[in-house]
Short mmCIF file of C-alpha atoms and ligand atoms in Angstrom, two decimals:
data_model
loop_
_atom_site.label_atom_id
_atom_site.label_comp_id
_atom_site.label_asym_id
_atom_site.label_seq_id
_atom_site.Cartn_x
_atom_site.Cartn_y
_atom_site.Cartn_z
CA UNK A 1 -13.15 132.83 -250.95
CA UNK A 2 -14.80 136.20 -250.72
CA UNK A 3 -15.89 137.68 -254.03
CA UNK A 4 -17.23 141.24 -254.21
CA UNK A 5 -17.90 141.13 -250.49
CA UNK A 6 -19.80 137.83 -250.49
CA UNK A 7 -18.38 134.66 -248.97
CA UNK A 8 -18.46 131.55 -251.14
CA UNK A 9 -17.59 127.99 -250.23
CA UNK A 10 -17.33 125.52 -253.09
CA UNK A 11 -15.63 122.31 -254.07
CA UNK A 12 -13.55 122.95 -257.17
CA UNK A 13 -11.48 120.74 -259.41
CA UNK A 14 -7.78 121.50 -258.97
CA UNK A 15 -7.48 122.34 -262.67
CA UNK A 16 -10.25 124.97 -262.67
CA UNK A 17 -9.04 128.45 -263.53
CA UNK A 18 -10.20 131.31 -261.35
CA UNK A 19 -11.90 133.04 -264.29
CA UNK A 20 -13.93 129.93 -265.08
CA UNK A 21 -14.90 129.53 -261.46
CA UNK A 22 -16.07 133.14 -261.28
CA UNK A 23 -18.08 132.91 -264.48
CA UNK A 24 -19.42 129.37 -264.42
CA UNK A 25 -19.75 128.45 -260.75
CA UNK A 26 -20.53 131.87 -259.30
CA UNK A 27 -22.29 133.34 -262.34
CA UNK A 28 -20.14 136.48 -262.29
CA UNK A 29 -19.94 136.95 -266.02
CA UNK A 30 -18.76 140.56 -265.84
CA UNK A 31 -15.24 139.18 -265.97
CA UNK A 32 -14.50 138.18 -269.54
CA UNK A 33 -12.31 135.62 -271.25
CA UNK A 34 -10.56 137.01 -274.31
CA UNK A 35 -7.72 134.58 -274.88
CA UNK A 36 -7.10 132.10 -272.04
CA UNK A 37 -3.37 132.51 -272.63
CA UNK A 38 -2.62 135.57 -270.44
CA UNK A 39 -2.30 137.95 -273.39
CA UNK A 40 -5.38 140.15 -273.40
CA UNK A 41 -6.19 141.14 -269.81
CA UNK A 42 -9.97 140.88 -270.31
CA UNK A 43 -10.11 138.60 -267.27
CA UNK A 44 -8.36 141.00 -264.87
CA UNK A 45 -9.68 141.01 -261.29
CA UNK A 46 -8.13 141.95 -257.98
CA UNK A 47 -7.01 139.35 -255.46
CA UNK A 48 -6.16 140.76 -252.05
CA UNK A 49 -5.92 144.22 -253.62
CA UNK A 50 -3.59 143.31 -256.49
CA UNK A 51 -4.66 143.03 -260.11
CA UNK A 52 -4.36 139.54 -261.51
CA UNK A 53 -5.24 138.00 -264.84
CA UNK A 54 -7.70 135.44 -263.55
CA UNK A 55 -6.93 133.03 -266.40
CA UNK A 56 -3.41 132.71 -265.01
CA UNK A 57 -4.54 131.62 -261.58
CA UNK A 58 -6.25 128.48 -260.35
CA UNK A 59 -9.44 128.88 -258.37
CA UNK A 60 -7.88 126.94 -255.49
CA UNK A 61 -5.12 129.55 -255.29
CA UNK A 62 -7.82 132.04 -254.30
CA UNK A 63 -8.82 129.88 -251.34
CA UNK A 64 -9.36 132.13 -248.32
CA UNK A 65 -8.59 135.28 -250.30
CA UNK A 66 -10.57 138.39 -251.24
CA UNK A 67 -11.46 138.74 -254.89
CA UNK A 68 -12.87 141.94 -256.37
CA UNK A 69 -14.42 141.90 -259.83
CA UNK A 70 -15.87 144.65 -261.95
CA UNK A 71 -19.28 143.71 -260.54
CA UNK A 72 -18.27 144.67 -257.00
CA UNK A 73 -16.26 147.75 -257.88
CA UNK A 74 -19.03 150.34 -257.49
CA UNK A 75 -19.69 149.15 -253.94
CA UNK A 76 -16.14 150.07 -252.96
CA UNK A 77 -16.62 153.75 -253.80
CA UNK A 78 -19.19 155.74 -251.82
CA UNK A 79 -21.43 153.02 -250.44
CA UNK A 80 -24.43 154.72 -252.08
CA UNK A 81 -24.54 152.81 -255.34
CA UNK A 82 -22.62 155.37 -257.40
CA UNK A 83 -20.40 154.15 -260.17
CA UNK A 84 -16.72 154.11 -259.32
CA UNK A 85 -14.96 157.12 -260.93
CA UNK A 86 -13.21 154.77 -263.36
CA UNK A 87 -16.55 153.36 -264.52
CA UNK A 88 -18.01 156.85 -264.82
CA UNK A 89 -14.99 158.17 -266.71
CA UNK A 90 -14.98 155.26 -269.18
CA UNK A 91 -18.64 156.04 -269.85
CA UNK A 92 -18.16 159.79 -270.23
CA UNK A 93 -14.96 159.64 -272.31
CA UNK A 94 -16.41 157.00 -274.68
CA UNK A 95 -13.57 154.72 -273.69
CA UNK A 96 -15.33 151.63 -274.94
CA UNK A 97 -16.76 150.40 -278.18
CA UNK A 98 -17.78 146.75 -277.90
CA UNK A 99 -16.92 146.86 -274.20
CA UNK A 100 -15.34 143.43 -274.11
CA UNK A 101 -12.00 144.64 -272.77
CA UNK A 102 -13.56 147.21 -270.43
CA UNK A 103 -13.89 145.20 -267.19
CA UNK A 104 -10.24 144.19 -267.40
CA UNK A 105 -9.12 147.67 -268.42
CA UNK A 106 -10.90 149.18 -265.44
CA UNK A 107 -9.58 146.64 -262.94
CA UNK A 108 -6.03 147.06 -264.24
CA UNK A 109 -6.45 150.85 -264.13
CA UNK A 110 -7.51 150.61 -260.50
CA UNK A 111 -4.15 149.04 -259.70
CA UNK A 112 -2.34 151.60 -261.80
CA UNK A 113 -3.96 154.53 -259.97
CA UNK A 114 -3.31 152.98 -256.57
CA UNK A 115 0.39 152.97 -257.42
CA UNK A 116 0.43 156.25 -259.32
CA UNK A 117 -2.50 158.58 -258.49
CA UNK A 118 -1.50 161.18 -261.13
CA UNK A 119 -0.13 159.34 -264.17
CA UNK A 120 0.91 160.93 -267.45
CA UNK A 121 -0.44 159.62 -270.76
CA UNK A 122 2.73 157.57 -271.21
CA UNK A 123 2.46 156.13 -267.72
CA UNK A 124 -1.16 155.08 -268.38
CA UNK A 125 -0.13 153.45 -271.65
CA UNK A 126 2.74 151.66 -269.94
CA UNK A 127 0.55 150.61 -267.00
CA UNK A 128 -2.08 149.12 -269.29
CA UNK A 129 0.25 147.46 -271.76
CA UNK A 130 -0.91 144.04 -270.58
CA UNK A 131 -4.50 144.81 -271.62
CA UNK A 132 -5.57 144.71 -275.24
CA UNK A 133 -8.49 146.54 -276.81
CA UNK A 134 -9.36 144.89 -280.07
CA UNK A 135 -11.50 147.90 -280.99
CA UNK A 136 -8.31 149.96 -280.56
CA UNK A 137 -9.97 152.57 -278.38
CA UNK A 138 -6.75 153.37 -276.62
CA UNK A 139 -6.79 157.17 -276.90
CA UNK A 140 -10.07 157.50 -275.04
CA UNK A 141 -9.04 154.86 -272.52
CA UNK A 142 -6.02 156.99 -271.60
CA UNK A 143 -8.27 160.05 -271.32
CA UNK A 144 -10.70 158.17 -269.10
CA UNK A 145 -8.04 156.90 -266.74
CA UNK A 146 -6.59 160.38 -266.34
CA UNK A 147 -10.05 161.87 -265.76
CA UNK A 148 -10.78 159.22 -263.16
CA UNK A 149 -7.46 159.96 -261.47
CA UNK A 150 -8.60 163.55 -260.92
CA UNK A 151 -11.95 162.40 -259.54
CA UNK A 152 -10.34 159.89 -257.21
CA UNK A 153 -7.86 162.43 -255.90
CA UNK A 154 -10.64 164.95 -255.30
CA UNK A 155 -13.08 162.45 -253.90
CA UNK A 156 -10.80 160.41 -251.75
CA UNK A 157 -11.68 162.44 -248.68
CA UNK A 158 -15.40 161.77 -249.05
CA UNK A 159 -15.15 158.18 -250.20
CA UNK A 160 -15.27 155.38 -247.66
CA UNK A 161 -12.05 154.00 -248.98
CA UNK A 162 -10.20 154.26 -252.25
CA UNK A 163 -9.68 150.63 -253.18
CA UNK A 164 -6.12 149.37 -253.29
S1 LIG B 1 -8.44 135.81 -270.86
FE1 LIG B 1 -6.95 136.16 -269.34
S2 LIG B 1 -5.47 137.38 -270.30
FE2 LIG B 1 -6.90 136.95 -271.91
S1 LIG B 2 -13.87 148.19 -276.59
FE1 LIG B 2 -13.92 146.42 -277.84
S2 LIG B 2 -12.19 145.30 -277.19
FE2 LIG B 2 -11.96 147.19 -276.20
#
């Protein structure tokens, strides 16, 4: 599989979950495990451009596919090492406290904004209802996603590619 633009070839046990493969075999610990039961969304990554809770998918199901994690997100923006607008907006809007949910929130938000580039507060809340923040920082998360939406719309002409 390709993860964050790097090709990996590994033997994996059929029972290994994608999130465990990313964290333990590839050392990509930016993707978190909050529940292991598909409730919290902390493990959200993109597979072939679609957000997926990586604890609900086996590593072997990602065979030959392109995985994007929070650790590769910045590289998809301007190619110059800048944070992705979602990362920047979460930082500026104080949309994190402990930060445990943040990688999953951002990866789910990326999907949300690809489908709806100008969401209302309610649409952000609805789009992120599969992601839990145990610090309950939801108000600022909504603000951050909407701020990032503006940045992405304005910057999409200068960016290499707005990720799907
Ligand atoms: S760890 Fe995957 S949804 Fe909670
Ligand atoms: S910031 Fe702590 S779980 Fe969301």
